[in-house]
Every structure is written in structure tokens, then in C-alpha cells.
PDB file of C-alpha atoms in Angstrom:
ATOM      1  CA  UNK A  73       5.893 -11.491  20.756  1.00 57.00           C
ATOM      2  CA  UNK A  74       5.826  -8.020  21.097  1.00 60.00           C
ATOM      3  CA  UNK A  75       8.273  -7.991  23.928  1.00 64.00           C
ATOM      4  CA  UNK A  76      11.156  -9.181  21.218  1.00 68.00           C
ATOM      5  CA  UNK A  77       9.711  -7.429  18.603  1.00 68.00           C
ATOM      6  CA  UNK A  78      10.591  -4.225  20.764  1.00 67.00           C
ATOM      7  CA  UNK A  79      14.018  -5.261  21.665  1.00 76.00           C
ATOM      8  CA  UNK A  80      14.985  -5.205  18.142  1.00 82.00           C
ATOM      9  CA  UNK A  81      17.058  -2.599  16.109  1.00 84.00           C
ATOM     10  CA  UNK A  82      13.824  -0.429  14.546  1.00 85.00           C
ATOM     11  CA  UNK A  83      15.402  -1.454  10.895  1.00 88.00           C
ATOM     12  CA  UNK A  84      15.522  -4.704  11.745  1.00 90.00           C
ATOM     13  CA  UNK A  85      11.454  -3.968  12.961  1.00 89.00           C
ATOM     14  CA  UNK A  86      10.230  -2.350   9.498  1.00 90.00           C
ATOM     15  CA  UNK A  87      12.265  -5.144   7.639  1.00 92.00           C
ATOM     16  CA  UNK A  88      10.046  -7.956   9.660  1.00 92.00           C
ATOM     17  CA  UNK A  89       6.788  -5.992   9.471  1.00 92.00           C
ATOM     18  CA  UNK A  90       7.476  -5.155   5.443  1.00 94.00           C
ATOM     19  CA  UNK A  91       8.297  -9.032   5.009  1.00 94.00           C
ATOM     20  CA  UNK A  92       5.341 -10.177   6.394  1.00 94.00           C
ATOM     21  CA  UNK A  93       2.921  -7.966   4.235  1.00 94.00           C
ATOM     22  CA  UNK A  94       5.273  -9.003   1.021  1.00 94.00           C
ATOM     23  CA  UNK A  95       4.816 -12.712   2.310  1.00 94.00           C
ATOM     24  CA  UNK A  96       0.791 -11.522   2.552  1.00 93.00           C
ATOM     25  CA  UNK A  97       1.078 -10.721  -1.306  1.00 93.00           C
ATOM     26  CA  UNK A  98       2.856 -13.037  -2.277  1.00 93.00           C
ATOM     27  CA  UNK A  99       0.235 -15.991  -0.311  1.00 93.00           C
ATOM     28  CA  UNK A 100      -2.650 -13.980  -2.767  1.00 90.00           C
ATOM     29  CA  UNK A 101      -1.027 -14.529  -5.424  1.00 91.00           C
ATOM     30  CA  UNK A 102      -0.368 -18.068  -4.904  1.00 92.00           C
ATOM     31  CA  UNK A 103      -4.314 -18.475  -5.326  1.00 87.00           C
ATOM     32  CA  UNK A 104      -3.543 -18.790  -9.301  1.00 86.00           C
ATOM     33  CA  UNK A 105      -2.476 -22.338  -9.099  1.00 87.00           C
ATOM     34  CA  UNK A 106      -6.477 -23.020  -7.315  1.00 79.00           C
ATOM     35  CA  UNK A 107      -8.421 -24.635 -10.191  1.00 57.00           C
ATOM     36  CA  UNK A 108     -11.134 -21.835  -9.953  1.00 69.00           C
ATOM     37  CA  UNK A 109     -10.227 -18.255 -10.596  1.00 72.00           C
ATOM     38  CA  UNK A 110     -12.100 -15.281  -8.297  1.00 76.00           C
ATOM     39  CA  UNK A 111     -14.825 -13.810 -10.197  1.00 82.00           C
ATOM     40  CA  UNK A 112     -14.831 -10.147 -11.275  1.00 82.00           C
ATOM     41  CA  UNK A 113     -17.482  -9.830  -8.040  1.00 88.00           C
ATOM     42  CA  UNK A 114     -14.647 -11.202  -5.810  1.00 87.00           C
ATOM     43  CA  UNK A 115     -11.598  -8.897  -6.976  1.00 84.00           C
ATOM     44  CA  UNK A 116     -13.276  -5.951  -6.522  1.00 88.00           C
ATOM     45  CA  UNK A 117     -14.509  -6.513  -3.429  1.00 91.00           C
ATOM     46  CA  UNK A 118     -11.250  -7.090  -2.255  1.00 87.00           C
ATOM     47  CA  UNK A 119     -10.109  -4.244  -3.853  1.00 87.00           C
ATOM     48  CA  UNK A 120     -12.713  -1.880  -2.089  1.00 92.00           C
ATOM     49  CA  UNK A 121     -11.770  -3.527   0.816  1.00 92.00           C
ATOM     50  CA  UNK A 122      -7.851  -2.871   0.524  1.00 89.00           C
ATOM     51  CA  UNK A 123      -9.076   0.934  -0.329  1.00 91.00           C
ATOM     52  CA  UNK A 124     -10.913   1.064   2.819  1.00 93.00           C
ATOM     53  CA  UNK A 125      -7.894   0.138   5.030  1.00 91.00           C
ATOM     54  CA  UNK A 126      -5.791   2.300   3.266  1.00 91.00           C
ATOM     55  CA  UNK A 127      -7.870   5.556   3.701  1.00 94.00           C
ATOM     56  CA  UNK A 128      -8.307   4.473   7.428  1.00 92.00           C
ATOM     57  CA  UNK A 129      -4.869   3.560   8.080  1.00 90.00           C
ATOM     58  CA  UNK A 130      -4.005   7.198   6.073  1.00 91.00           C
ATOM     59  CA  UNK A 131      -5.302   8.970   9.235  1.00 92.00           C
ATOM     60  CA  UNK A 132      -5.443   6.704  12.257  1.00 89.00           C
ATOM     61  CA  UNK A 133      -1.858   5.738  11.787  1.00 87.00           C
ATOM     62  CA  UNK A 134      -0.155   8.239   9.845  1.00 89.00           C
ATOM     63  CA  UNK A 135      -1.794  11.680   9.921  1.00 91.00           C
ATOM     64  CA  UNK A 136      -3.276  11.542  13.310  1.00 89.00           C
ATOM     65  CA  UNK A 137       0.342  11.109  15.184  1.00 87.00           C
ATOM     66  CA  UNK A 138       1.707  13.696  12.555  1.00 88.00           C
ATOM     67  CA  UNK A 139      -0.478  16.343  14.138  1.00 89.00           C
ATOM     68  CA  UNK A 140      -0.046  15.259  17.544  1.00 85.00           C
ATOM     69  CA  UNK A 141       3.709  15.270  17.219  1.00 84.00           C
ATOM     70  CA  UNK A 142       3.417  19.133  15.476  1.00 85.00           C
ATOM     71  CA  UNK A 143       1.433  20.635  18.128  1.00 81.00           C
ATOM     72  CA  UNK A 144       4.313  22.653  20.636  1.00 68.00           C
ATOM     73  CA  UNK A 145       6.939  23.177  18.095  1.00 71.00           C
ATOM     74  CA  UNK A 146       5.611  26.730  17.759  1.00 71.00           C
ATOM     75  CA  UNK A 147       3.737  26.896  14.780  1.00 78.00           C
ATOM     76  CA  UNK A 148       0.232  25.613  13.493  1.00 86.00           C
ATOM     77  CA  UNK A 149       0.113  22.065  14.515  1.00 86.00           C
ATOM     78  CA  UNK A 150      -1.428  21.387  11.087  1.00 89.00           C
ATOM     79  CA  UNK A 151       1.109  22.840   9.037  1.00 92.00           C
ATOM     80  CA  UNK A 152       3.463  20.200   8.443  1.00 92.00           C
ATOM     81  CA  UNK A 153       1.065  17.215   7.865  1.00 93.00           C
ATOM     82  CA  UNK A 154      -0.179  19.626   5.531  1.00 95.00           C
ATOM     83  CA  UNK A 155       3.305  19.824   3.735  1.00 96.00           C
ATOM     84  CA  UNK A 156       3.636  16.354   3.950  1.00 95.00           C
ATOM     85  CA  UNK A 157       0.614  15.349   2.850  1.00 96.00           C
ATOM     86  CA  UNK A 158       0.738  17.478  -0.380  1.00 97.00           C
ATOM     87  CA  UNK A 159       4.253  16.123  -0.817  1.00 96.00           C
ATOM     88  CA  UNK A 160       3.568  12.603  -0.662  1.00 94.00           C
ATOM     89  CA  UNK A 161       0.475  13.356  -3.451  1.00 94.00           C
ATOM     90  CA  UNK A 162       2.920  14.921  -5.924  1.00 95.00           C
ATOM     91  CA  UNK A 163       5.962  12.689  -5.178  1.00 92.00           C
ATOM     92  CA  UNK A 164       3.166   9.694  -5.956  1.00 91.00           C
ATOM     93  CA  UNK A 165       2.036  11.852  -8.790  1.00 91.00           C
ATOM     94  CA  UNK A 166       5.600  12.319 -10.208  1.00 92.00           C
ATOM     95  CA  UNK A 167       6.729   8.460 -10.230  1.00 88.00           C
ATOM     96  CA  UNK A 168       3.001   7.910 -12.071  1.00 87.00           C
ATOM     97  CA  UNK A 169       4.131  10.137 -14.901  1.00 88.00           C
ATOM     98  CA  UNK A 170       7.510   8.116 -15.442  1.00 88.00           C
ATOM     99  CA  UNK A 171       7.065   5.302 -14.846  1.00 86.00           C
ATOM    100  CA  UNK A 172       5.823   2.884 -17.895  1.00 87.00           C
ATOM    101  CA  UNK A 173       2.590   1.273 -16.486  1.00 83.00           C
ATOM    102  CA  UNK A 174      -0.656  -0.240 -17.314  1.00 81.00           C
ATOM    103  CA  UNK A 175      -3.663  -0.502 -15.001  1.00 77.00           C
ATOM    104  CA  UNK A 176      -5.947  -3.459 -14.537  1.00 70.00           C
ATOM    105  CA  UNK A 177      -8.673  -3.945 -16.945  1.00 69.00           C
ATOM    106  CA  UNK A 178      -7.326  -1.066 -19.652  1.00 72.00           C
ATOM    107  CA  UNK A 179      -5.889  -2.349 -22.969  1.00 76.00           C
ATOM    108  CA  UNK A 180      -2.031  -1.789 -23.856  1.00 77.00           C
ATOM    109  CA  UNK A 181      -3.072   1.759 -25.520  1.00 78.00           C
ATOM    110  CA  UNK A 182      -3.893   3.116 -22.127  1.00 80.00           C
ATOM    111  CA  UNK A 183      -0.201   2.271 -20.350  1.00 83.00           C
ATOM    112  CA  UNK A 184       0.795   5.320 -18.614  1.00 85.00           C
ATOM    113  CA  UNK A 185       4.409   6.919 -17.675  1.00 86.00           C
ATOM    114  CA  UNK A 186       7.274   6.978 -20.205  1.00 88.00           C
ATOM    115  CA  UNK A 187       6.598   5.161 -23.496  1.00 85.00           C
ATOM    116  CA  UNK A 188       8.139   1.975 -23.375  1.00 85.00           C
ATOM    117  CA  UNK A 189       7.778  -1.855 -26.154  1.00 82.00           C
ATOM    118  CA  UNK A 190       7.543  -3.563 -22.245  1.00 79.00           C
ATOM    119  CA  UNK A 191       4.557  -6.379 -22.946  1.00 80.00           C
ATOM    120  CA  UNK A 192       1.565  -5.467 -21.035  1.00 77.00           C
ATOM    121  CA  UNK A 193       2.298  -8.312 -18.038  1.00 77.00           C
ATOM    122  CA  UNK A 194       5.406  -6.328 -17.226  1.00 81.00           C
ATOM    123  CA  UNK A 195       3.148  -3.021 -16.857  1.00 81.00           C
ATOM    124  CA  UNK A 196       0.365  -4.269 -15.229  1.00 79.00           C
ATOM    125  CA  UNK A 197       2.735  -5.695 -12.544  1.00 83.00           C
ATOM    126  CA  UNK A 198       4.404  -1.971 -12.399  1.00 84.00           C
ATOM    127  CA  UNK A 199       1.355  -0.422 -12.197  1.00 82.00           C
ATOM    128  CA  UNK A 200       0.659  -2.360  -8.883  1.00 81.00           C
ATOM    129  CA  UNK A 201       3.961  -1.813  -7.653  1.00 84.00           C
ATOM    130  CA  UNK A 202       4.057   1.591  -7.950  1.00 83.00           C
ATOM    131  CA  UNK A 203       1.160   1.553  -5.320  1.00 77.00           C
ATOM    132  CA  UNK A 204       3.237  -0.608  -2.930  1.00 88.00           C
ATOM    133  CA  UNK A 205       5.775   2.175  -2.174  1.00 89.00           C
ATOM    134  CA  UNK A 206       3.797   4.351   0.201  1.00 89.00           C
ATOM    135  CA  UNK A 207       2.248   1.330   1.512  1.00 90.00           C
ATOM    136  CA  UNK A 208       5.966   0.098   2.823  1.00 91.00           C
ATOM    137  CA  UNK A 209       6.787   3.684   3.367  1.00 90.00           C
ATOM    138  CA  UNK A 210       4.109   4.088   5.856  1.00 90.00           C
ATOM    139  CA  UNK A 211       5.080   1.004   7.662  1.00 92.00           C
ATOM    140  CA  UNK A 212       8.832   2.026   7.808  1.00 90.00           C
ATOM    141  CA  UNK A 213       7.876   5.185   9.136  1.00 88.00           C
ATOM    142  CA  UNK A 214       5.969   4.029  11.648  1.00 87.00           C
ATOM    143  CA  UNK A 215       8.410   1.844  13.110  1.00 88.00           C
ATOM    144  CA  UNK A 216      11.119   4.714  13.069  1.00 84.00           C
ATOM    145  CA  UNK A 217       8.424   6.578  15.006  1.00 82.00           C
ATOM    146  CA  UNK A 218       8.440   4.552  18.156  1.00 81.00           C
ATOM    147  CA  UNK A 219      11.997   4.546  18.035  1.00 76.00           C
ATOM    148  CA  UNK A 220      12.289   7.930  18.446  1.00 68.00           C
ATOM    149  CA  UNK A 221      10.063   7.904  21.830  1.00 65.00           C
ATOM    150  CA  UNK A 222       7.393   9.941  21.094  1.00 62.00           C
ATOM    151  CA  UNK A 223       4.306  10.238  22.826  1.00 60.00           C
ATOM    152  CA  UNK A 224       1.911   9.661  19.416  1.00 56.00           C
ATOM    153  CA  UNK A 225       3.313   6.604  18.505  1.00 64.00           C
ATOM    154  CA  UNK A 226       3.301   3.053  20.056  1.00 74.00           C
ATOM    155  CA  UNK A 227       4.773  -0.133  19.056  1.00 80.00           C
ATOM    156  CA  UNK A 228       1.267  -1.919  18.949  1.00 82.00           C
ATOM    157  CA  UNK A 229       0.406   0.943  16.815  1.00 81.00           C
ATOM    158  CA  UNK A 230       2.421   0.097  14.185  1.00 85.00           C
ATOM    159  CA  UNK A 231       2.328  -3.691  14.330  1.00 86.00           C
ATOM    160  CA  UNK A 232      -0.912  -2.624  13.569  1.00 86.00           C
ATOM    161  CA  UNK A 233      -0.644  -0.821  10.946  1.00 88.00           C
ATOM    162  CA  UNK A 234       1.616  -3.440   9.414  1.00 90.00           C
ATOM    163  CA  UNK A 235      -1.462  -6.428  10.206  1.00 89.00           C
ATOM    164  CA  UNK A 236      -3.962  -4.097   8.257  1.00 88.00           C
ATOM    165  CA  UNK A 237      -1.506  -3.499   5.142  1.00 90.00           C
ATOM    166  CA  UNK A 238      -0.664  -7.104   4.891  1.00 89.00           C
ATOM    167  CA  UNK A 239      -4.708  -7.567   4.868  1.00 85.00           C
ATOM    168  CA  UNK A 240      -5.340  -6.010   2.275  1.00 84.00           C
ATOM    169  CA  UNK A 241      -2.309  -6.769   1.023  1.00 89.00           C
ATOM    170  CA  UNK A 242      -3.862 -10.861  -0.117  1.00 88.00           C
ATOM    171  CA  UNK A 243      -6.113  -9.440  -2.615  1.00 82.00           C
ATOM    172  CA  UNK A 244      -3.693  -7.490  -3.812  1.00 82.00           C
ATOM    173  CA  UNK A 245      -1.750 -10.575  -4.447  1.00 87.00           C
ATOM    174  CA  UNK A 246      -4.922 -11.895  -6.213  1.00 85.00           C
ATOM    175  CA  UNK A 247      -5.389  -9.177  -7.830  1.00 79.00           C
ATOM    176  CA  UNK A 248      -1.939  -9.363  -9.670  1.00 83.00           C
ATOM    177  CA  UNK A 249      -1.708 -12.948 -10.451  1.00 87.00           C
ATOM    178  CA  UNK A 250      -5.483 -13.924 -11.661  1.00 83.00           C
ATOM    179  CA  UNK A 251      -5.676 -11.336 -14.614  1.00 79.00           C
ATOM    180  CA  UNK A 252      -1.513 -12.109 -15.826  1.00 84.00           C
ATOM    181  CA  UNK A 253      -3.004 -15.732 -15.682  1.00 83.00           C
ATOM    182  CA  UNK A 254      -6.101 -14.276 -17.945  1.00 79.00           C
ATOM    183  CA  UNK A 255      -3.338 -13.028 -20.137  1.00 78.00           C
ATOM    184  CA  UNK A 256      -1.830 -16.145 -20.509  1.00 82.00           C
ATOM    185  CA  UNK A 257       1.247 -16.485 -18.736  1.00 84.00           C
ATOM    186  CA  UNK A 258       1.786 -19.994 -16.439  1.00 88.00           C
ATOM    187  CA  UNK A 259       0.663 -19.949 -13.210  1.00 88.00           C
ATOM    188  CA  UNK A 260       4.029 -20.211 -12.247  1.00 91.00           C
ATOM    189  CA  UNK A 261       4.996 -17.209 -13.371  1.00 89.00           C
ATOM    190  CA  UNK A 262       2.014 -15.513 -13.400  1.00 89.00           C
ATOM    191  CA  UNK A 263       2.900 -15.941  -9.067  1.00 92.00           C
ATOM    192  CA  UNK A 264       6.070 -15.228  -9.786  1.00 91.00           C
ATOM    193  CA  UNK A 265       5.234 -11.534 -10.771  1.00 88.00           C
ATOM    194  CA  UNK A 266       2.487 -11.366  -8.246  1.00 88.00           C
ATOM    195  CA  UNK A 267       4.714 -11.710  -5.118  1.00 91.00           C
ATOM    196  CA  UNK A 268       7.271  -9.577  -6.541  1.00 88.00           C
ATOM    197  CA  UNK A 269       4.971  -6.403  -7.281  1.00 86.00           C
ATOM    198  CA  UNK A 270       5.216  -6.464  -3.004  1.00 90.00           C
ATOM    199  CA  UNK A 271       8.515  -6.898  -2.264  1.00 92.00           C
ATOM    200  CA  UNK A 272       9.125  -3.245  -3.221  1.00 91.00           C
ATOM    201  CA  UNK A 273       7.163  -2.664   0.156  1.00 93.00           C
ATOM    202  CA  UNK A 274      10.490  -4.244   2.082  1.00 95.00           C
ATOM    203  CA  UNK A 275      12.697  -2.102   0.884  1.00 93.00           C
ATOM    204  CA  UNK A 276      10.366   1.156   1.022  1.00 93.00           C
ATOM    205  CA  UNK A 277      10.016   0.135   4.659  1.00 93.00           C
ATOM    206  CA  UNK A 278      13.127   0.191   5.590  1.00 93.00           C
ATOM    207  CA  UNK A 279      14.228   3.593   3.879  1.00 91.00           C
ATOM    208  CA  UNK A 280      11.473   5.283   5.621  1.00 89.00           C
ATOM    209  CA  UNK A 281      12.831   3.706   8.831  1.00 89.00           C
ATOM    210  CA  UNK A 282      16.358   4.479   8.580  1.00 89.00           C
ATOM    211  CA  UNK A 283      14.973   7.970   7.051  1.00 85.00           C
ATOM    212  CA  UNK A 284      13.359   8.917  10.672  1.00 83.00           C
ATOM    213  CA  UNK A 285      15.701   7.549  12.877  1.00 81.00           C
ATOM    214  CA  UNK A 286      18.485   9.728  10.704  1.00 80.00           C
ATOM    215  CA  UNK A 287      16.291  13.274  10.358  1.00 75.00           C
ATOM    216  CA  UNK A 288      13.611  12.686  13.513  1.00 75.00           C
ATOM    217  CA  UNK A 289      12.547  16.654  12.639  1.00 79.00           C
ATOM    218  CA  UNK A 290      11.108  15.346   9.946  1.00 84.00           C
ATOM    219  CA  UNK A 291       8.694  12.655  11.485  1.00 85.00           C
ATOM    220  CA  UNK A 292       5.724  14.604  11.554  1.00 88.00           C
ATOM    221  CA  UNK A 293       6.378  15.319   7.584  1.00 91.00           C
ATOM    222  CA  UNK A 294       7.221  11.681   6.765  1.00 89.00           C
ATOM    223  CA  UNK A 295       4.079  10.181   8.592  1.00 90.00           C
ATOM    224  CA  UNK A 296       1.737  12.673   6.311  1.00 93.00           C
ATOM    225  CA  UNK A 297       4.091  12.047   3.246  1.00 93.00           C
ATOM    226  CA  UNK A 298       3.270   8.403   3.512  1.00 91.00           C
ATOM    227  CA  UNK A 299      -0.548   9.170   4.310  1.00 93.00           C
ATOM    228  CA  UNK A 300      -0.847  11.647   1.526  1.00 94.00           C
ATOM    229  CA  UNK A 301       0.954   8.936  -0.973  1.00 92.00           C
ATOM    230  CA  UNK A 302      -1.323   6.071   0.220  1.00 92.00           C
ATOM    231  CA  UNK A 303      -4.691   8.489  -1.171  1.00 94.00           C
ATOM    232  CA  UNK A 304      -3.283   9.355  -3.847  1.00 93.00           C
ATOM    233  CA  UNK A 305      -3.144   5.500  -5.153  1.00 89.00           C
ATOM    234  CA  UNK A 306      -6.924   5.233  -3.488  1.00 91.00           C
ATOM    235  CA  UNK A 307      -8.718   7.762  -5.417  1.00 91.00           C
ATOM    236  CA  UNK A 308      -6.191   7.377  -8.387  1.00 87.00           C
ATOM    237  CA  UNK A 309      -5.974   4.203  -8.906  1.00 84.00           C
ATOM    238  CA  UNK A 310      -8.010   1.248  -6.669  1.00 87.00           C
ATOM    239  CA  UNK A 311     -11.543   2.692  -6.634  1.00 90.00           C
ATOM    240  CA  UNK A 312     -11.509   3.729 -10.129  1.00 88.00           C
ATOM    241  CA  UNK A 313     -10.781  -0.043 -10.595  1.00 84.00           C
ATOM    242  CA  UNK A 314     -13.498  -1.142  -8.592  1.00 88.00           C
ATOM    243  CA  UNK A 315     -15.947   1.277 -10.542  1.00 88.00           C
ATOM    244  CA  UNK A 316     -15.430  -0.040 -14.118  1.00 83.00           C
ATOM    245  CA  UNK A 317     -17.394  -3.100 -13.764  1.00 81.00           C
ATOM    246  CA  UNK A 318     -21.248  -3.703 -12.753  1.00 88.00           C
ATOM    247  CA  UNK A 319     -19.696  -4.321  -8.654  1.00 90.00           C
ATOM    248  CA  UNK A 320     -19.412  -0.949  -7.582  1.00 91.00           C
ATOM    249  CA  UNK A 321     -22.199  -0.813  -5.103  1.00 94.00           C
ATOM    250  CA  UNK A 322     -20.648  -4.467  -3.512  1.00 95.00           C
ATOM    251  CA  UNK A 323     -16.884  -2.641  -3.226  1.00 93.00           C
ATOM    252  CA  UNK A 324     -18.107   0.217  -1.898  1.00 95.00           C
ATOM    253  CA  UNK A 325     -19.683  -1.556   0.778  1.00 96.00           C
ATOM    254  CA  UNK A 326     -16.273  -3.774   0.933  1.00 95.00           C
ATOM    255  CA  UNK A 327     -14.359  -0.468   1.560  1.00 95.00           C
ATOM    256  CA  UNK A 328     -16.581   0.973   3.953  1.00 96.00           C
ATOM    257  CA  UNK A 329     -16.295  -2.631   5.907  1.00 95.00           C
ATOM    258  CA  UNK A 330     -12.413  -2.646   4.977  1.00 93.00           C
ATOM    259  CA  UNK A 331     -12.016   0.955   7.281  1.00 95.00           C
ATOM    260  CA  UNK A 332     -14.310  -0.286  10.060  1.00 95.00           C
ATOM    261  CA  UNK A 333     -11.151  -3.508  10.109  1.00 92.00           C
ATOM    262  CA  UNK A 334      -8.388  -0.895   9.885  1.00 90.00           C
ATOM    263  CA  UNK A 335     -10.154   1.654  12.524  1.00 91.00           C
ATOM    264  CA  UNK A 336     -10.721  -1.252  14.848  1.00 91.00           C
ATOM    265  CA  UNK A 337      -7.259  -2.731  14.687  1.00 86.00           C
ATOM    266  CA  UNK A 338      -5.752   1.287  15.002  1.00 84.00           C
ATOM    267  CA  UNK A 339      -7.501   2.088  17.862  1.00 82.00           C
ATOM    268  CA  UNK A 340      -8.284  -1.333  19.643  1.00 80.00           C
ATOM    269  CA  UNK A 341      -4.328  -2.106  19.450  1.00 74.00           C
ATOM    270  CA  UNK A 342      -2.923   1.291  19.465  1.00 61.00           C
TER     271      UNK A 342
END
């Protein structure tokens, strides 16, 4: 598998890789037509756990290889993860502020980004897409990484990375689709908008291929741009959710076993 994996076009890589996790989503979200609907227990737990592979997959993947690629190109090896990192926060930080979204659990008064008449279903879903973009970024990147032939990166490395986004990608999916169903849409379409929150994470993935493989100075500053994007969404955004209920304890515990998953597949495969 991996031998035709590799002797594909890297674009053509980040575009299989980002269709799987979107396919991941999309088979969470497909758990709104099952008669019984997680309870508030479950979702955060699988939200602690996707925050656990995030953070792990932030370094392992992403900001480990950045440094490793920096060090020799005469100037503090930890200068341009730094850069990136920071960039990736504010770049995260900058879409938050304009773009119209609402997150889970908070009433319509709450939405966030440019005010907008958008019903609360359409900001909700926004609101988890909007956390999908560095999540296909740093698969994209990756990918354009091993392309490039260096040293820090490795094509089992970023299948990977891919396996432990599109884990924690399914309650994600979940995550979408159970509360639009709470809000009374059809389960139809409350699956319909769950499995299209991820497919922004295709088409991230593939600019942050075709980004690398254009610029390859860059690398080192688009690994830590994605890593720096993916914790801002963490502490912004998925463990504040997990925190709001009477569960926090059970998803911190879920996040903590969510890293061990992400560590293990990072360093077992890579």
C-alpha cells in the first residue's frame, strides 16, 4: 500500500490522505440516522480525545521536523518554527474574527465573526469548519514534505499523521450532526452538513501540498504554521467545549489517552 502510495504525484498523495479523513467525518456523522443519540458523556469524550491527537500530532508531526529541517541553515534552528507557529495562531485568529460562527452548546447571541441573519445550523457547522483548515493544512504539508526529500520527514510519517486526524476526525463527525439533529433539522440533512464541515480539509490539503512543493524554503515555516493553527483551535475552541458540562474530568482523561494514540502512531510508524 505504501509502495503505490509513494509512487504517486505528492498532490495526488494529500488529496487521498485529506479524502479519507473527510470520508472519517463524514462516517461520524452518519451516526444521526442510529436510533440512540451519544450522550453529552460520549461527545466530550470524543472531543478530549480529538484535542489530544491534535496537540500530539502539533509537535510529533509538524513542529518536531520543522526544527530538524532549520538546524544548518545558519541561524537559530528554532527561529522559524517560531515564526510559523505564531503565524499559524494569528492567521487562525484572523479567520475567527470574520468569519460568522457559532460554537457548540452557546445560544445564537454568542455567534462570533462578522454579524450575519445565517440560522444558527449554518454557524454551528462554520464554526467546526473553521477548525478543519489547519487540520487539512497539516496533512498537505506533510505530504509536500517527503516530496521534497528531506531527512525529517517520511512517508509513513505522514500517512500517519493523516490515520490520527481522520481518528479524531469520527467524533468530529458526531459531534456536528447529533446537536443540528437536537436542533431539529432531518437526519438527512443534519449528515448532510456534518460531512461537509470536513471536506474543507481536502482542499486545505492540497494547497498546503502544492504550497511546499512550489516555495520548499518555506517548509520548516509551513509545518509550524499548521502546528501553531491546530492549538490555536485546541485551547480556543475543543477543550473549552469539553469544560462546559459536568464531563470535564472524563475528557481530560480522553485527551490525555487521545495523545498517547497520536504519539504511538508518530513515532511507532514514523
Amino acid at each position: 500500500m505504501l509502495t503505490i502510495l509513494g509512487n504517486m504525484h505528492p498532490i495526488v498523495q494529500a488529496l487521498l490522505a485529506t479524502c479519507f479523513t473527510w470520508g472519517v467525518t463524514s462516517l461520524g456523522a452518519a451516526a444521526v440516522f442510529l436510533a440512540r443519540q451519544p450522550s453529552r458523556r460520549t461527545l466530550d469524550g470524543m472531543l478530549g480525545f480529538a484535542a489530544g491527537v491534535m496537540i500530539a500530532a502539533s509537535y510529533w508531526s509538524l513542529l518536531a521536523p520543522a526544527i530538524e529541517m532549520s538546524e544548518g541553515q545558519g541561524g537559530p534552528s528554532w527561529l522559524p518554527p517560531a515564526i510559523g507557529f505564531l503565524l499559524g495562531g494569528f492567521f487562525l485568529r484572523g479567520l475567527d474574527m470574520l468569519l460568522p460562527h457559532l460554537h457548540r452548546g452557546l445560544p445564537r447571541s454568542k455567534a462570533e465573526g462578522i454579524e450575519t441573519s445565517w440560522p444558527r445550523s449554518t454557524l454551528f457547522v462554520l464554526a467546526v469548519t473553521l477548525h478543519n483548515i489547519p487540520e487539512g493544512l497539516a496533512v498537505g504539508v506533510a505530504f509536500g514534505a517527503v516530496a521534497v526529500g528531506l531527512e525529517a520527514s517520511s512517508l509513513t510519517a505522514a500517512v500517519a499523521l493523516a490515520l490520527g486526524i481522520g481518528l479524531q476526525n469520527f467524533p468530529e463527525g458526531v459531534a456536528v450532526s447529533m446537536p443540528l439533529r437536537r436542533d431539529g433539522l432531518s437526519p438527512l440533512k443534519s449528515f448532510w452538513y456534518g460531512q461537509l464541515s470536513g471536506f474543507v480539509e481536502v482542499v486545505a490539503g492540497v494547497i498546503g501540498a502544492a504550497t511546499v512543493l512550489l516555495a520548499r524554503p518555506i517548509l520548516p515555516y509551513a509545518l509550524a504554521f499548521a502546528a501553531g493553527a491546530m492549538i490555536f483551535v485546541v485551547i480556543e475552541e475543543v477543550v473549552p467545549e469539553t469544560q462546559q458540562g459536568e464531563f470535564g474530568d472524563f475528557a481530560t482523561l480522553c485527551a490525555m489517552f487521545g495523545f498517547v494514540v497520536m504519539m504511538s502512531l508518530d513515532v511507532g510508524l514514523g
